[in-house]
GROMACS .gro file of C-alpha atoms in nm:
model
  282
    1MET     CA    1  -1.780  -5.634  -0.827
    2ARG     CA    2  -2.058  -5.538  -0.553
    3GLY     CA    3  -1.924  -5.194  -0.535
    4LEU     CA    4  -1.952  -5.172  -0.924
    5PHE     CA    5  -2.316  -5.348  -0.930
    6GLN     CA    6  -2.442  -5.057  -0.675
    7PHE     CA    7  -2.294  -4.788  -0.913
    8THR     CA    8  -2.460  -4.939  -1.205
    9VAL     CA    9  -2.792  -5.017  -1.050
   10LEU     CA   10  -2.795  -4.616  -0.951
   11LEU     CA   11  -2.674  -4.501  -1.248
   12LEU     CA   12  -2.978  -4.673  -1.429
   13ALA     CA   13  -3.193  -4.512  -1.176
   14LEU     CA   14  -3.040  -4.188  -1.223
   15CYS     CA   15  -3.057  -4.210  -1.625
   16ALA     CA   16  -3.431  -4.275  -1.600
   17GLY     CA   17  -3.550  -4.023  -1.871
   18CYS     CA   18  -3.227  -3.983  -2.027
   19GLU     CA   19  -3.384  -4.044  -2.359
   20ARG     CA   20  -3.567  -3.709  -2.331
   21HIS     CA   21  -3.271  -3.534  -2.127
   22PRO     CA   22  -2.928  -3.621  -2.237
   23ALA     CA   23  -2.689  -3.640  -1.924
   24THR     CA   24  -2.456  -3.342  -1.896
   25PRO     CA   25  -2.177  -3.268  -1.647
   26VAL     CA   26  -2.301  -3.168  -1.284
   27ALA     CA   27  -2.232  -2.807  -1.242
   28VAL     CA   28  -2.130  -2.706  -0.861
   29PRO     CA   29  -2.175  -2.351  -0.840
   30LYS     CA   30  -2.008  -2.222  -0.498
   31SER     CA   31  -2.275  -1.975  -0.395
   32GLN     CA   32  -2.326  -1.795  -0.073
   33SER     CA   33  -2.673  -1.705  -0.117
   34ALA     CA   34  -2.942  -1.730   0.128
   35PRO     CA   35  -3.118  -2.059   0.129
   36ALA     CA   36  -3.433  -2.171  -0.040
   37ALA     CA   37  -3.739  -2.285   0.140
   38SER     CA   38  -3.571  -2.610   0.269
   39SER     CA   39  -3.218  -2.718   0.192
   40LEU     CA   40  -3.315  -3.070   0.130
   41GLY     CA   41  -3.493  -2.925  -0.215
   42GLU     CA   42  -3.812  -3.091  -0.333
   43ALA     CA   43  -3.915  -3.410  -0.179
   44HIS     CA   44  -4.203  -3.674  -0.184
   45PRO     CA   45  -4.237  -3.731  -0.523
   46PRO     CA   46  -4.556  -3.921  -0.701
   47ASP     CA   47  -4.546  -4.295  -0.609
   48GLY     CA   48  -4.332  -4.504  -0.848
   49GLN     CA   49  -4.121  -4.188  -0.925
   50VAL     CA   50  -3.719  -4.166  -0.827
   51TRP     CA   51  -3.628  -3.808  -0.815
   52ARG     CA   52  -3.272  -3.730  -0.909
   53TYR     CA   53  -3.093  -3.456  -0.739
   54THR     CA   54  -2.765  -3.245  -0.778
   55TYR     CA   55  -2.628  -2.988  -0.505
   56GLU     CA   56  -2.513  -2.629  -0.440
   57ILE     CA   57  -2.226  -2.541  -0.170
   58LEU     CA   58  -2.322  -2.275   0.058
   59ASN     CA   59  -2.067  -2.314   0.302
   60THR     CA   60  -1.731  -2.486   0.369
   61PHE     CA   61  -1.557  -2.588   0.703
   62PRO     CA   62  -1.233  -2.739   0.791
   63HIS     CA   63  -1.263  -3.124   0.865
   64ASP     CA   64  -1.012  -3.341   1.062
   65THR     CA   65  -0.804  -3.525   0.812
   66ASN     CA   66  -0.734  -3.823   1.085
   67ALA     CA   67  -1.091  -3.860   1.090
   68PHE     CA   68  -1.226  -4.132   0.937
   69THR     CA   69  -1.553  -4.050   0.945
   70GLN     CA   70  -1.835  -4.322   1.015
   71GLY     CA   71  -2.124  -4.155   1.186
   72LEU     CA   72  -2.199  -3.748   1.178
   73VAL     CA   73  -2.449  -3.605   1.406
   74PHE     CA   74  -2.538  -3.228   1.461
   75LEU     CA   75  -2.811  -3.157   1.762
   76ASP     CA   76  -2.849  -2.853   1.987
   77GLY     CA   77  -2.568  -2.669   1.827
   78LYS     CA   78  -2.318  -2.949   1.846
   79LEU     CA   79  -2.142  -3.174   1.579
   80PHE     CA   80  -2.085  -3.530   1.682
   81GLU     CA   81  -1.865  -3.758   1.502
   82SER     CA   82  -1.759  -4.108   1.552
   83THR     CA   83  -1.423  -4.223   1.358
   84GLY     CA   84  -1.310  -4.560   1.250
   85LEU     CA   85  -1.007  -4.794   1.185
   86TYR     CA   86  -0.871  -5.011   1.461
   87GLY     CA   87  -0.639  -4.842   1.719
   88HIS     CA   88  -0.765  -4.506   1.610
   89SER     CA   89  -1.180  -4.534   1.663
   90THR     CA   90  -1.321  -4.231   1.861
   91LEU     CA   91  -1.618  -4.046   1.957
   92ARG     CA   92  -1.581  -3.681   1.946
   93GLU     CA   93  -1.726  -3.340   1.958
   94ASP     CA   94  -1.619  -3.116   1.662
   95ASP     CA   95  -1.644  -2.736   1.671
   96LEU     CA   96  -1.771  -2.684   1.319
   97LEU     CA   97  -1.602  -2.329   1.265
   98THR     CA   98  -1.266  -2.432   1.285
   99GLY     CA   99  -1.274  -2.844   1.280
  100ARG     CA  100  -1.095  -2.857   1.604
  101VAL     CA  101  -1.181  -3.165   1.829
  102LEU     CA  102  -1.319  -3.010   2.135
  103HIS     CA  103  -1.394  -3.337   2.325
  104ASN     CA  104  -1.340  -3.696   2.269
  105VAL     CA  105  -1.284  -4.046   2.359
  106THR     CA  106  -1.081  -4.333   2.257
  107ILE     CA  107  -1.238  -4.690   2.191
  108PRO     CA  108  -1.061  -4.953   2.290
  109GLU     CA  109  -0.779  -5.086   2.007
  110ARG     CA  110  -0.991  -5.421   1.926
  111TYR     CA  111  -1.296  -5.222   1.823
  112PHE     CA  112  -1.362  -5.052   1.480
  113ALA     CA  113  -1.605  -4.790   1.524
  114GLU     CA  114  -1.896  -4.717   1.317
  115GLY     CA  115  -2.219  -4.542   1.301
  116LEU     CA  116  -2.366  -4.301   1.560
  117ALA     CA  117  -2.694  -4.159   1.683
  118VAL     CA  118  -2.789  -3.916   1.969
  119LEU     CA  119  -3.137  -3.977   2.128
  120ASN     CA  120  -3.271  -3.848   2.469
  121GLY     CA  121  -2.936  -3.745   2.622
  122LYS     CA  122  -2.767  -4.097   2.516
  123ALA     CA  123  -2.502  -4.113   2.247
  124TYR     CA  124  -2.538  -4.470   2.048
  125GLN     CA  125  -2.216  -4.590   1.879
  126LEU     CA  126  -2.187  -4.897   1.673
  127THR     CA  127  -1.869  -5.118   1.603
  128TRP     CA  128  -1.790  -5.312   1.261
  129GLN     CA  129  -1.765  -5.648   1.325
  130SER     CA  130  -1.791  -5.700   1.699
  131GLU     CA  131  -2.159  -5.714   1.726
  132LYS     CA  132  -2.113  -5.473   2.024
  133GLY     CA  133  -2.243  -5.105   2.060
  134PHE     CA  134  -2.182  -4.845   2.337
  135VAL     CA  135  -2.378  -4.605   2.518
  136TYR     CA  136  -2.265  -4.267   2.649
  137ASP     CA  137  -2.388  -3.981   2.818
  138ALA     CA  138  -2.417  -3.721   2.551
  139ALA     CA  139  -2.284  -3.431   2.755
  140THR     CA  140  -1.997  -3.583   2.897
  141PHE     CA  141  -1.895  -3.904   2.709
  142ARG     CA  142  -1.917  -4.097   2.996
  143LEU     CA  143  -1.953  -4.470   2.912
  144GLU     CA  144  -2.270  -4.611   3.073
  145LYS     CA  145  -2.321  -4.930   2.904
  146GLU     CA  146  -2.277  -5.173   2.628
  147PHE     CA  147  -2.543  -5.349   2.386
  148SER     CA  148  -2.516  -5.628   2.163
  149TYR     CA  149  -2.639  -5.700   1.792
  150ALA     CA  150  -2.638  -5.947   1.538
  151GLY     CA  151  -2.407  -5.911   1.225
  152GLU     CA  152  -2.188  -5.613   1.103
  153GLY     CA  153  -2.264  -5.251   1.219
  154TRP     CA  154  -2.247  -4.991   0.969
  155GLY     CA  155  -2.465  -4.678   0.987
  156LEU     CA  156  -2.694  -4.558   1.259
  157ALA     CA  157  -2.961  -4.302   1.293
  158THR     CA  158  -3.291  -4.256   1.506
  159ASP     CA  159  -3.638  -4.121   1.416
  160GLY     CA  160  -3.649  -3.981   1.781
  161HIS     CA  161  -3.822  -4.317   1.903
  162SER     CA  162  -3.623  -4.600   1.746
  163LEU     CA  163  -3.261  -4.671   1.649
  164ILE     CA  164  -3.229  -4.738   1.304
  165LEU     CA  165  -2.926  -4.955   1.172
  166SER     CA  166  -2.766  -5.070   0.832
  167ASP     CA  167  -2.534  -5.326   0.817
  168GLY     CA  168  -2.392  -5.333   0.453
  169THR     CA  169  -2.678  -5.506   0.321
  170SER     CA  170  -2.996  -5.391   0.165
  171GLN     CA  171  -3.172  -5.441   0.483
  172ILE     CA  172  -3.219  -5.173   0.757
  173ARG     CA  173  -3.341  -5.272   1.088
  174PHE     CA  174  -3.522  -5.061   1.379
  175PHE     CA  175  -3.447  -5.125   1.696
  176ASP     CA  176  -3.583  -5.051   2.061
  177PRO     CA  177  -3.330  -4.792   2.264
  178ALA     CA  178  -3.415  -4.967   2.586
  179THR     CA  179  -3.413  -5.319   2.506
  180PHE     CA  180  -3.216  -5.324   2.194
  181LYS     CA  181  -3.462  -5.568   2.049
  182VAL     CA  182  -3.503  -5.544   1.671
  183GLU     CA  183  -3.855  -5.376   1.616
  184ARG     CA  184  -3.910  -5.425   1.232
  185ASN     CA  185  -3.689  -5.404   0.920
  186ILE     CA  186  -3.714  -5.281   0.579
  187GLN     CA  187  -3.516  -5.375   0.242
  188VAL     CA  188  -3.410  -5.120   0.057
  189THR     CA  189  -3.482  -5.086  -0.322
  190VAL     CA  190  -3.472  -4.852  -0.611
  191ARG     CA  191  -3.740  -4.947  -0.892
  192GLY     CA  192  -3.743  -5.288  -0.739
  193GLN     CA  193  -3.401  -5.395  -0.727
  194PRO     CA  194  -3.221  -5.408  -0.368
  195ILE     CA  195  -2.958  -5.153  -0.293
  196GLU     CA  196  -2.660  -5.294  -0.086
  197GLU     CA  197  -2.378  -5.159   0.095
  198LEU     CA  198  -2.589  -4.860   0.253
  199ASN     CA  199  -2.350  -4.678   0.501
  200GLU     CA  200  -2.375  -4.420   0.697
  201LEU     CA  201  -2.756  -4.310   0.775
  202GLU     CA  202  -2.932  -3.983   0.884
  203TYR     CA  203  -3.306  -3.934   0.968
  204ILE     CA  204  -3.413  -3.612   0.832
  205ARG     CA  205  -3.792  -3.501   0.855
  206GLY     CA  206  -3.952  -3.814   0.795
  207GLU     CA  207  -3.713  -3.973   0.549
  208ILE     CA  208  -3.405  -4.196   0.578
  209PHE     CA  209  -3.084  -4.052   0.422
  210ALA     CA  210  -2.794  -4.330   0.324
  211ASN     CA  211  -2.451  -4.309   0.201
  212VAL     CA  212  -2.392  -4.592  -0.069
  213TRP     CA  213  -2.014  -4.712  -0.036
  214HIS     CA  214  -1.806  -4.637  -0.294
  215ALA     CA  215  -2.089  -4.474  -0.512
  216ASP     CA  216  -2.052  -4.080  -0.469
  217GLN     CA  217  -2.450  -4.115  -0.379
  218VAL     CA  218  -2.695  -4.073  -0.107
  219VAL     CA  219  -3.032  -4.242  -0.140
  220ARG     CA  220  -3.355  -4.078  -0.003
  221ILE     CA  221  -3.542  -4.352   0.171
  222ASP     CA  222  -3.929  -4.399   0.271
  223PRO     CA  223  -3.882  -4.568   0.606
  224THR     CA  224  -4.244  -4.731   0.589
  225ASN     CA  225  -4.138  -4.944   0.299
  226GLY     CA  226  -3.759  -4.912   0.202
  227VAL     CA  227  -3.874  -4.753  -0.124
  228VAL     CA  228  -3.603  -4.514  -0.255
  229THR     CA  229  -3.768  -4.184  -0.377
  230GLY     CA  230  -3.448  -3.989  -0.460
  231ILE     CA  231  -3.105  -3.989  -0.542
  232ILE     CA  232  -2.847  -3.741  -0.474
  233ASP     CA  233  -2.520  -3.718  -0.666
  234PHE     CA  234  -2.208  -3.557  -0.493
  235THR     CA  235  -1.985  -3.624  -0.757
  236GLY     CA  236  -1.717  -3.360  -0.760
  237LEU     CA  237  -1.820  -3.243  -0.399
  238LEU     CA  238  -1.450  -3.265  -0.313
  239ALA     CA  239  -1.189  -3.164  -0.558
  240ALA     CA  240  -1.051  -3.469  -0.764
  241GLY     CA  241  -0.709  -3.532  -0.630
  242ALA     CA  242  -0.745  -3.408  -0.266
  243VAL     CA  243  -0.760  -3.752  -0.115
  244ASP     CA  244  -0.710  -4.111  -0.205
  245PRO     CA  245  -1.023  -4.223  -0.364
  246ASN     CA  246  -1.016  -4.576  -0.233
  247ALA     CA  247  -0.999  -4.517   0.122
  248ALA     CA  248  -1.115  -4.109   0.165
  249VAL     CA  249  -1.481  -4.171   0.013
  250LEU     CA  250  -1.797  -3.993   0.069
  251ASN     CA  251  -1.946  -4.076   0.438
  252GLY     CA  252  -2.077  -3.857   0.668
  253ILE     CA  253  -2.449  -3.675   0.658
  254ALA     CA  254  -2.557  -3.438   0.955
  255TYR     CA  255  -2.866  -3.205   0.968
  256ASP     CA  256  -2.925  -2.921   1.159
  257ILE     CA  257  -3.282  -2.921   1.194
  258ALA     CA  258  -3.315  -2.561   1.392
  259SER     CA  259  -3.135  -2.413   1.096
  260ASP     CA  260  -3.249  -2.604   0.808
  261ARG     CA  261  -2.846  -2.691   0.753
  262LEU     CA  262  -2.754  -3.039   0.544
  263PHE     CA  263  -2.382  -3.119   0.625
  264ILE     CA  264  -2.200  -3.368   0.419
  265THR     CA  265  -1.817  -3.480   0.478
  266GLY     CA  266  -1.594  -3.831   0.386
  267LYS     CA  267  -1.335  -4.057   0.543
  268LEU     CA  268  -1.041  -3.827   0.589
  269TRP     CA  269  -1.170  -3.550   0.427
  270PRO     CA  270  -0.995  -3.210   0.445
  271LYS     CA  271  -1.350  -3.052   0.440
  272LEU     CA  272  -1.691  -3.072   0.581
  273PHE     CA  273  -1.971  -2.897   0.307
  274GLN     CA  274  -2.301  -2.747   0.413
  275VAL     CA  275  -2.510  -2.791   0.076
  276ARG     CA  276  -2.835  -2.733  -0.036
  277LEU     CA  277  -3.041  -2.997  -0.269
  278LYS     CA  278  -3.135  -2.900  -0.640
  279HIS     CA  279  -3.429  -3.155  -0.764
  280ILE     CA  280  -3.350  -3.205  -1.112
  281THR     CA  281  -3.669  -3.236  -1.349
  282PRO     CA  282  -3.639  -3.567  -1.548
   0.00000   0.00000   0.00000
């Protein structure tokens, strides 16, 4: 029921203004044209507004169908991925063009790996219900230390200073990466309603992008107050029937800041997509 509630709340936000503009099926063109000024589309709507976005596929890359994607990071030309499930969790570096795993470490079977962030040469990886995280050398994947946090670990990102953690609720916490103490937290809301089941996170040019579990939606969040300023509908990104929709859900956001490329994938998906966002005028 929680998943249904989240979908309903997001649908209401997406349909704001539908009286004037009836809903139509989202077209998904597969264009190879040059990107616009930004792959993120127009941002920062006027206060109180929630902008809607659809998407355009610019490129498609192979993705390991054994990868239960929990965290995705593109940094300095490298694609890092954290994969989950007990007995199958890994930290890995993938080749973007081929999907081949270039380097990986296996997480002990008692842990279910979750979100991932890379900051100052260190890779930080969460676990689901063990209240434990791992710190690796990002170049060698050598485990350097462990850290603890309260509650579940879902998504992880960084704004260049703090670690940003989601735990499946509407709360997002900001941690000091040196002490792992909570610096502050925000509640994520859309039109005043809390949005729970926030999953994989990515901090992109001053915004937090967050998957909403089982919703085919990514929300754009103001990190200062938790207000959702945009909702991206990724319905149809992967062809219907390509994967089991109950397990292989949309989950995985990475941004190449040097080339302004936004990547989206899902758990056990055979493809990783480079997309450009398109603002829909309400």
